PDB file of C-alpha atoms in Angstrom:
ATOM      1  CA  MET A   1      -7.170  35.523  20.193  1.00  0.00           C
ATOM      2  CA  ASN A   2      -9.789  33.873  17.992  1.00  0.00           C
ATOM      3  CA  ASP A   3     -10.336  30.123  18.134  1.00  0.00           C
ATOM      4  CA  ASP A   4      -8.967  29.460  14.632  1.00  0.00           C
ATOM      5  CA  LYS A   5      -5.695  31.264  15.358  1.00  0.00           C
ATOM      6  CA  SER A   6      -5.332  29.375  18.644  1.00  0.00           C
ATOM      7  CA  ALA A   7      -5.868  26.099  16.802  1.00  0.00           C
ATOM      8  CA  VAL A   8      -3.220  27.028  14.212  1.00  0.00           C
ATOM      9  CA  ILE A   9      -0.650  27.918  16.867  1.00  0.00           C
ATOM     10  CA  GLU A  10      -1.301  24.700  18.747  1.00  0.00           C
ATOM     11  CA  ALA A  11      -1.025  22.618  15.578  1.00  0.00           C
ATOM     12  CA  LEU A  12       1.795  24.346  13.685  1.00  0.00           C
ATOM     13  CA  ALA A  13       3.772  26.293  16.269  1.00  0.00           C
ATOM     14  CA  PRO A  14       4.242  24.175  19.391  1.00  0.00           C
ATOM     15  CA  ALA A  15       6.407  25.921  21.981  1.00  0.00           C
ATOM     16  CA  GLY A  16       5.872  29.235  20.180  1.00  0.00           C
ATOM     17  CA  ARG A  17       7.843  28.332  17.045  1.00  0.00           C
ATOM     18  CA  LEU A  18       6.391  27.817  13.572  1.00  0.00           C
ATOM     19  CA  ARG A  19       8.195  24.700  12.357  1.00  0.00           C
ATOM     20  CA  VAL A  20       8.849  25.261   8.644  1.00  0.00           C
ATOM     21  CA  ALA A  21      10.351  23.006   5.974  1.00  0.00           C
ATOM     22  CA  ILE A  22      12.345  24.825   3.282  1.00  0.00           C
ATOM     23  CA  ASN A  23      13.472  22.979   0.151  1.00  0.00           C
ATOM     24  CA  TYR A  24      16.617  24.387  -1.455  1.00  0.00           C
ATOM     25  CA  GLY A  25      16.202  22.073  -4.444  1.00  0.00           C
ATOM     26  CA  ASN A  26      14.106  24.631  -6.346  1.00  0.00           C
ATOM     27  CA  ILE A  27      15.862  27.989  -6.726  1.00  0.00           C
ATOM     28  CA  VAL A  28      12.658  29.657  -7.887  1.00  0.00           C
ATOM     29  CA  LEU A  29      11.225  29.166  -4.401  1.00  0.00           C
ATOM     30  CA  ALA A  30      14.152  29.166  -1.996  1.00  0.00           C
ATOM     31  CA  GLN A  31      17.714  30.412  -1.770  1.00  0.00           C
ATOM     32  CA  ARG A  32      20.253  31.161   0.965  1.00  0.00           C
ATOM     33  CA  ASP A  33      20.930  34.796   1.789  1.00  0.00           C
ATOM     34  CA  GLY A  34      24.379  36.255   2.501  1.00  0.00           C
ATOM     35  CA  ASN A  35      24.272  34.845   6.031  1.00  0.00           C
ATOM     36  CA  GLY A  36      23.208  31.395   4.916  1.00  0.00           C
ATOM     37  CA  GLU A  37      19.631  31.901   6.092  1.00  0.00           C
ATOM     38  CA  PRO A  38      16.559  30.881   4.049  1.00  0.00           C
ATOM     39  CA  ALA A  39      15.457  33.491   1.521  1.00  0.00           C
ATOM     40  CA  GLY A  40      12.983  33.620  -1.351  1.00  0.00           C
ATOM     41  CA  VAL A  41       9.236  33.434  -1.647  1.00  0.00           C
ATOM     42  CA  SER A  42       8.751  30.328   0.527  1.00  0.00           C
ATOM     43  CA  ALA A  43      10.763  31.777   3.400  1.00  0.00           C
ATOM     44  CA  GLU A  44       8.953  35.125   3.108  1.00  0.00           C
ATOM     45  CA  LEU A  45       5.562  33.430   3.299  1.00  0.00           C
ATOM     46  CA  ALA A  46       6.711  31.460   6.330  1.00  0.00           C
ATOM     47  CA  ARG A  47       7.962  34.567   8.109  1.00  0.00           C
ATOM     48  CA  ALA A  48       4.747  36.436   7.307  1.00  0.00           C
ATOM     49  CA  LEU A  49       2.650  33.590   8.732  1.00  0.00           C
ATOM     50  CA  ALA A  50       4.812  33.425  11.850  1.00  0.00           C
ATOM     51  CA  ALA A  51       4.487  37.193  12.364  1.00  0.00           C
ATOM     52  CA  GLU A  52       0.710  37.015  11.975  1.00  0.00           C
ATOM     53  CA  LEU A  53       0.536  34.246  14.568  1.00  0.00           C
ATOM     54  CA  GLY A  54       2.872  36.105  16.930  1.00  0.00           C
ATOM     55  CA  VAL A  55       5.488  33.328  16.964  1.00  0.00           C
ATOM     56  CA  GLU A  56       8.994  32.769  15.596  1.00  0.00           C
ATOM     57  CA  ALA A  57       9.759  30.864  12.394  1.00  0.00           C
ATOM     58  CA  GLU A  58      12.024  27.870  12.939  1.00  0.00           C
ATOM     59  CA  PHE A  59      13.401  26.470   9.683  1.00  0.00           C
ATOM     60  CA  ALA A  60      14.283  22.881   8.873  1.00  0.00           C
ATOM     61  CA  THR A  61      16.147  22.961   5.559  1.00  0.00           C
ATOM     62  CA  PHE A  62      16.416  20.210   2.953  1.00  0.00           C
ATOM     63  CA  ASP A  63      18.274  19.695  -0.326  1.00  0.00           C
ATOM     64  CA  GLY A  64      15.263  18.316  -2.203  1.00  0.00           C
ATOM     65  CA  ALA A  65      11.496  18.006  -2.091  1.00  0.00           C
ATOM     66  CA  GLY A  66      11.752  14.248  -1.714  1.00  0.00           C
ATOM     67  CA  ASP A  67      13.691  14.775   1.516  1.00  0.00           C
ATOM     68  CA  VAL A  68      10.978  17.104   2.831  1.00  0.00           C
ATOM     69  CA  PHE A  69       8.297  14.511   2.174  1.00  0.00           C
ATOM     70  CA  ALA A  70      10.398  11.702   3.638  1.00  0.00           C
ATOM     71  CA  ALA A  71      10.771  13.654   6.899  1.00  0.00           C
ATOM     72  CA  ILE A  72       7.042  14.108   7.436  1.00  0.00           C
ATOM     73  CA  ASP A  73       6.761  11.140   9.787  1.00  0.00           C
ATOM     74  CA  ASP A  74       9.685  12.427  11.863  1.00  0.00           C
ATOM     75  CA  ASP A  75       7.641  15.488  12.860  1.00  0.00           C
ATOM     76  CA  VAL A  76      10.452  17.943  12.126  1.00  0.00           C
ATOM     77  CA  TRP A  77       8.132  20.328  10.271  1.00  0.00           C
ATOM     78  CA  ARG A  78       4.516  21.424  10.510  1.00  0.00           C
ATOM     79  CA  ILE A  79       4.234  23.739   7.482  1.00  0.00           C
ATOM     80  CA  GLY A  80       6.023  23.267   4.192  1.00  0.00           C
ATOM     81  CA  PHE A  81       6.147  24.353   0.556  1.00  0.00           C
ATOM     82  CA  LEU A  82       5.779  21.538  -1.956  1.00  0.00           C
ATOM     83  CA  ALA A  83       4.318  20.843  -5.354  1.00  0.00           C
ATOM     84  CA  ARG A  84       0.869  19.299  -5.265  1.00  0.00           C
ATOM     85  CA  ASP A  85       0.978  15.621  -6.191  1.00  0.00           C
ATOM     86  CA  PRO A  86      -1.360  12.658  -5.601  1.00  0.00           C
ATOM     87  CA  VAL A  87       1.365  10.601  -3.882  1.00  0.00           C
ATOM     88  CA  ARG A  88       2.148  13.403  -1.447  1.00  0.00           C
ATOM     89  CA  ALA A  89      -1.568  14.087  -0.900  1.00  0.00           C
ATOM     90  CA  GLU A  90      -1.811  10.769   0.940  1.00  0.00           C
ATOM     91  CA  LYS A  91      -0.033  12.448   3.864  1.00  0.00           C
ATOM     92  CA  ILE A  92      -0.443  16.177   3.154  1.00  0.00           C
ATOM     93  CA  ARG A  93      -3.246  18.708   2.734  1.00  0.00           C
ATOM     94  CA  PHE A  94      -2.337  21.319   0.134  1.00  0.00           C
ATOM     95  CA  THR A  95      -3.490  24.898  -0.239  1.00  0.00           C
ATOM     96  CA  ALA A  96      -4.180  26.542  -3.562  1.00  0.00           C
ATOM     97  CA  PRO A  97      -0.909  27.224  -5.446  1.00  0.00           C
ATOM     98  CA  TYR A  98       1.151  30.346  -4.823  1.00  0.00           C
ATOM     99  CA  VAL A  99       3.542  29.710  -7.743  1.00  0.00           C
ATOM    100  CA  VAL A 100       3.088  27.756 -10.974  1.00  0.00           C
ATOM    101  CA  ILE A 101       6.239  26.663 -12.782  1.00  0.00           C
ATOM    102  CA  GLU A 102       6.987  24.616 -15.894  1.00  0.00           C
ATOM    103  CA  GLY A 103       8.578  21.196 -16.020  1.00  0.00           C
ATOM    104  CA  THR A 104      10.660  20.700 -19.165  1.00  0.00           C
ATOM    105  CA  TYR A 105      13.825  19.058 -20.512  1.00  0.00           C
ATOM    106  CA  LEU A 106      17.473  19.997 -20.936  1.00  0.00           C
ATOM    107  CA  VAL A 107      19.087  18.247 -23.902  1.00  0.00           C
ATOM    108  CA  PRO A 108      22.432  18.409 -25.732  1.00  0.00           C
ATOM    109  CA  GLU A 109      22.546  20.988 -28.500  1.00  0.00           C
ATOM    110  CA  SER A 110      23.088  18.144 -30.970  1.00  0.00           C
ATOM    111  CA  SER A 111      20.030  16.209 -29.779  1.00  0.00           C
ATOM    112  CA  PRO A 112      17.488  15.286 -32.462  1.00  0.00           C
ATOM    113  CA  PHE A 113      14.646  16.095 -30.065  1.00  0.00           C
ATOM    114  CA  GLN A 114      12.799  19.325 -30.742  1.00  0.00           C
ATOM    115  CA  ASP A 115       9.543  18.714 -28.880  1.00  0.00           C
ATOM    116  CA  ILE A 116       8.625  17.541 -25.377  1.00  0.00           C
ATOM    117  CA  ASP A 117       6.526  14.615 -26.590  1.00  0.00           C
ATOM    118  CA  GLU A 118       9.341  13.153 -28.673  1.00  0.00           C
ATOM    119  CA  LEU A 119      11.300  11.915 -25.637  1.00  0.00           C
ATOM    120  CA  ASP A 120       8.941   9.162 -24.558  1.00  0.00           C
ATOM    121  CA  ARG A 121      10.505   6.383 -26.596  1.00  0.00           C
ATOM    122  CA  SER A 122      12.510   3.255 -25.911  1.00  0.00           C
ATOM    123  CA  GLY A 123      16.188   3.850 -25.140  1.00  0.00           C
ATOM    124  CA  VAL A 124      15.752   7.426 -23.919  1.00  0.00           C
ATOM    125  CA  ARG A 125      17.217   8.003 -20.451  1.00  0.00           C
ATOM    126  CA  ILE A 126      16.092  11.049 -18.484  1.00  0.00           C
ATOM    127  CA  ALA A 127      17.824  12.303 -15.339  1.00  0.00           C
ATOM    128  CA  VAL A 128      15.585  13.536 -12.508  1.00  0.00           C
ATOM    129  CA  GLY A 129      15.940  14.576  -8.890  1.00  0.00           C
ATOM    130  CA  LYS A 130      14.593  11.718  -6.780  1.00  0.00           C
ATOM    131  CA  GLY A 131      11.193  12.513  -5.289  1.00  0.00           C
ATOM    132  CA  ALA A 132      10.850  15.871  -7.066  1.00  0.00           C
ATOM    133  CA  ALA A 133       7.428  16.788  -8.442  1.00  0.00           C
ATOM    134  CA  TYR A 134       8.507  16.044 -12.001  1.00  0.00           C
ATOM    135  CA  ASP A 135       9.960  12.672 -10.941  1.00  0.00           C
ATOM    136  CA  LEU A 136       6.558  11.734  -9.503  1.00  0.00           C
ATOM    137  CA  TYR A 137       4.746  13.048 -12.574  1.00  0.00           C
ATOM    138  CA  LEU A 138       7.014  11.399 -15.152  1.00  0.00           C
ATOM    139  CA  THR A 139       6.929   8.095 -13.270  1.00  0.00           C
ATOM    140  CA  ARG A 140       3.203   8.026 -13.991  1.00  0.00           C
ATOM    141  CA  ALA A 141       3.272   9.604 -17.451  1.00  0.00           C
ATOM    142  CA  LEU A 142       6.175   8.019 -19.346  1.00  0.00           C
ATOM    143  CA  GLN A 143       5.437   4.792 -21.185  1.00  0.00           C
ATOM    144  CA  GLN A 144       8.785   3.930 -22.809  1.00  0.00           C
ATOM    145  CA  ALA A 145      11.565   6.303 -21.686  1.00  0.00           C
ATOM    146  CA  SER A 146      13.402   5.456 -18.460  1.00  0.00           C
ATOM    147  CA  LEU A 147      14.195   7.694 -15.496  1.00  0.00           C
ATOM    148  CA  VAL A 148      17.654   7.845 -13.921  1.00  0.00           C
ATOM    149  CA  ARG A 149      17.425   9.333 -10.432  1.00  0.00           C
ATOM    150  CA  ALA A 150      19.922  11.576  -8.660  1.00  0.00           C
ATOM    151  CA  ALA A 151      19.782  12.712  -5.046  1.00  0.00           C
ATOM    152  CA  THR A 152      18.734  16.272  -5.916  1.00  0.00           C
ATOM    153  CA  SER A 153      17.593  18.290  -8.908  1.00  0.00           C
ATOM    154  CA  ALA A 154      20.995  19.954  -9.221  1.00  0.00           C
ATOM    155  CA  ALA A 155      22.681  16.556  -9.077  1.00  0.00           C
ATOM    156  CA  ALA A 156      20.375  15.353 -11.856  1.00  0.00           C
ATOM    157  CA  ILE A 157      21.908  17.896 -14.245  1.00  0.00           C
ATOM    158  CA  GLU A 158      25.394  16.699 -13.282  1.00  0.00           C
ATOM    159  CA  LEU A 159      24.308  13.078 -13.799  1.00  0.00           C
ATOM    160  CA  PHE A 160      22.853  13.940 -17.217  1.00  0.00           C
ATOM    161  CA  VAL A 161      26.156  15.501 -18.290  1.00  0.00           C
ATOM    162  CA  GLU A 162      28.483  12.901 -16.762  1.00  0.00           C
ATOM    163  CA  ARG A 163      26.622   9.872 -18.139  1.00  0.00           C
ATOM    164  CA  GLN A 164      25.710  11.555 -21.430  1.00  0.00           C
ATOM    165  CA  LEU A 165      22.024  10.826 -20.958  1.00  0.00           C
ATOM    166  CA  GLU A 166      19.461  11.944 -23.495  1.00  0.00           C
ATOM    167  CA  ALA A 167      17.825  14.562 -21.248  1.00  0.00           C
ATOM    168  CA  ALA A 168      17.483  16.032 -17.775  1.00  0.00           C
ATOM    169  CA  ALA A 169      14.006  16.871 -16.492  1.00  0.00           C
ATOM    170  CA  GLY A 170      13.388  19.791 -14.189  1.00  0.00           C
ATOM    171  CA  VAL A 171      12.136  23.287 -13.573  1.00  0.00           C
ATOM    172  CA  ARG A 172      12.650  25.526 -16.593  1.00  0.00           C
ATOM    173  CA  GLN A 173      14.606  28.314 -14.826  1.00  0.00           C
ATOM    174  CA  PRO A 174      17.574  26.299 -13.470  1.00  0.00           C
ATOM    175  CA  LEU A 175      17.753  24.275 -16.683  1.00  0.00           C
ATOM    176  CA  ALA A 176      17.830  27.481 -18.730  1.00  0.00           C
ATOM    177  CA  ALA A 177      20.472  28.927 -16.417  1.00  0.00           C
ATOM    178  CA  TYR A 178      22.663  25.871 -16.966  1.00  0.00           C
ATOM    179  CA  ALA A 179      22.236  26.018 -20.731  1.00  0.00           C
ATOM    180  CA  GLY A 180      23.003  29.736 -20.684  1.00  0.00           C
ATOM    181  CA  SER A 181      26.341  29.230 -18.951  1.00  0.00           C
ATOM    182  CA  ASN A 182      27.331  25.931 -20.560  1.00  0.00           C
ATOM    183  CA  PRO A 183      27.557  25.944 -24.380  1.00  0.00           C
ATOM    184  CA  GLY A 184      26.367  22.760 -26.010  1.00  0.00           C
ATOM    185  CA  TYR A 185      23.017  22.451 -24.255  1.00  0.00           C
ATOM    186  CA  ARG A 186      19.505  23.777 -24.825  1.00  0.00           C
ATOM    187  CA  VAL A 187      16.098  23.680 -23.156  1.00  0.00           C
ATOM    188  CA  LEU A 188      13.137  22.378 -25.109  1.00  0.00           C
ATOM    189  CA  PRO A 189      10.174  24.708 -25.650  1.00  0.00           C
ATOM    190  CA  GLY A 190       6.859  23.809 -24.054  1.00  0.00           C
ATOM    191  CA  ARG A 191       6.308  21.797 -20.904  1.00  0.00           C
ATOM    192  CA  PHE A 192       5.398  18.279 -19.876  1.00  0.00           C
ATOM    193  CA  THR A 193       3.501  19.583 -16.853  1.00  0.00           C
ATOM    194  CA  ALA A 194       2.628  22.751 -14.973  1.00  0.00           C
ATOM    195  CA  ILE A 195       3.835  22.302 -11.407  1.00  0.00           C
ATOM    196  CA  GLU A 196       1.620  23.904  -8.763  1.00  0.00           C
ATOM    197  CA  GLN A 197       3.663  24.920  -5.737  1.00  0.00           C
ATOM    198  CA  CYS A 198       1.495  25.052  -2.619  1.00  0.00           C
ATOM    199  CA  MET A 199       1.712  25.457   1.127  1.00  0.00           C
ATOM    200  CA  ALA A 200       1.634  22.003   2.701  1.00  0.00           C
ATOM    201  CA  ILE A 201       0.292  20.841   6.053  1.00  0.00           C
ATOM    202  CA  PRO A 202       0.863  17.305   7.369  1.00  0.00           C
ATOM    203  CA  LYS A 203      -2.502  15.597   7.701  1.00  0.00           C
ATOM    204  CA  ALA A 204      -1.785  14.925  11.368  1.00  0.00           C
ATOM    205  CA  GLN A 205      -2.034  18.679  11.983  1.00  0.00           C
ATOM    206  CA  ALA A 206      -4.396  19.633   9.148  1.00  0.00           C
ATOM    207  CA  SER A 207      -7.752  20.014  10.838  1.00  0.00           C
ATOM    208  CA  ASP A 208     -10.425  21.875   8.884  1.00  0.00           C
ATOM    209  CA  ALA A 209      -9.844  24.991  11.006  1.00  0.00           C
ATOM    210  CA  VAL A 210      -6.062  24.931  10.499  1.00  0.00           C
ATOM    211  CA  THR A 211      -6.337  24.291   6.768  1.00  0.00           C
ATOM    212  CA  ARG A 212      -8.929  27.037   6.343  1.00  0.00           C
ATOM    213  CA  TYR A 213      -6.719  29.532   8.206  1.00  0.00           C
ATOM    214  CA  VAL A 214      -3.646  28.767   6.081  1.00  0.00           C
ATOM    215  CA  GLU A 215      -5.731  28.896   2.887  1.00  0.00           C
ATOM    216  CA  ASP A 216      -7.111  32.312   3.868  1.00  0.00           C
ATOM    217  CA  PHE A 217      -3.647  33.559   4.831  1.00  0.00           C
ATOM    218  CA  LEU A 218      -2.188  32.575   1.460  1.00  0.00           C
ATOM    219  CA  ALA A 219      -5.091  34.132  -0.444  1.00  0.00           C
ATOM    220  CA  ARG A 220      -4.473  37.419   1.379  1.00  0.00           C
ATOM    221  CA  MET A 221      -0.730  37.302   0.717  1.00  0.00           C
ATOM    222  CA  LYS A 222      -1.375  36.825  -2.996  1.00  0.00           C
ATOM    223  CA  ARG A 223      -3.895  39.677  -3.100  1.00  0.00           C
ATOM    224  CA  GLU A 224      -1.530  41.982  -1.214  1.00  0.00           C
ATOM    225  CA  GLY A 225       1.338  41.245  -3.601  1.00  0.00           C
ATOM    226  CA  LEU A 226       3.720  39.479  -1.234  1.00  0.00           C
ATOM    227  CA  VAL A 227       4.246  36.528  -3.569  1.00  0.00           C
ATOM    228  CA  LYS A 228       5.077  38.628  -6.622  1.00  0.00           C
ATOM    229  CA  ARG A 229       7.254  40.966  -4.565  1.00  0.00           C
ATOM    230  CA  ALA A 230       9.201  38.114  -2.963  1.00  0.00           C
ATOM    231  CA  LEU A 231       9.774  36.463  -6.335  1.00  0.00           C
ATOM    232  CA  SER A 232      11.033  39.702  -7.852  1.00  0.00           C
ATOM    233  CA  GLU A 233      13.267  40.556  -4.879  1.00  0.00           C
ATOM    234  CA  SER A 234      14.878  37.111  -5.054  1.00  0.00           C
ATOM    235  CA  GLY A 235      15.669  37.484  -8.758  1.00  0.00           C
ATOM    236  CA  GLN A 236      12.816  35.344 -10.060  1.00  0.00           C
ATOM    237  CA  ASP A 237      10.114  36.060 -12.615  1.00  0.00           C
ATOM    238  CA  GLU A 238       7.058  37.410 -10.819  1.00  0.00           C
ATOM    239  CA  THR A 239       4.774  36.173 -13.614  1.00  0.00           C
ATOM    240  CA  GLN A 240       5.145  32.723 -12.062  1.00  0.00           C
ATOM    241  CA  ALA A 241       2.953  33.846  -9.169  1.00  0.00           C
ATOM    242  CA  ALA A 242      -0.378  31.996  -9.136  1.00  0.00           C
ATOM    243  CA  GLU A 243      -3.555  34.029  -9.348  1.00  0.00           C
TER     244      GLU A 243
END
């Protein structure tokens, strides 16, 4: 076994188990299969990495990305799948992205807003999932509109509806799915940010050798088509795969 692989196993797979964080808050990346087990592109990447290392994948599952980040100091995971963000980068080393998704807004059909940039004004209340990538981004970017936080991204849509807020921020696909099945709502065109979803390594385990190995692994998986295939097989748009 080469030295880099040994270092990765020691850092990420103590006791022969790759300790993986899966965030169910983003349906583009993760879903539950018929047996309740993790499925989707994140889980497939994790299983492929575990197989390459000759270990088992052990999943710690979370309802939102904020929960994944909050658990980093508890040492319950050693490899995760999170959007790159400067706040998270204080404790995490990120790979290149494997998926790029759009952050946008869900609004009532009757809303006067037609463009993303129109929402940043006084009196506008926007529901977000606490600690999600778009929560972190909008916290920095918005000058006048206010954020109303829910526990998860799915709960943010419910909060938006229940409190009759002006908008809900989130990933385009679940917002569009909600609008498609609930008359009276629409998703704005365009995006307020492109969210780069990356593999994430806690800095405590992210030596140069470990980071380089995971980077190389992900680059190979993208070249070999695993990311696009896993997106397609889980009912997602494969064009979201990063190059």
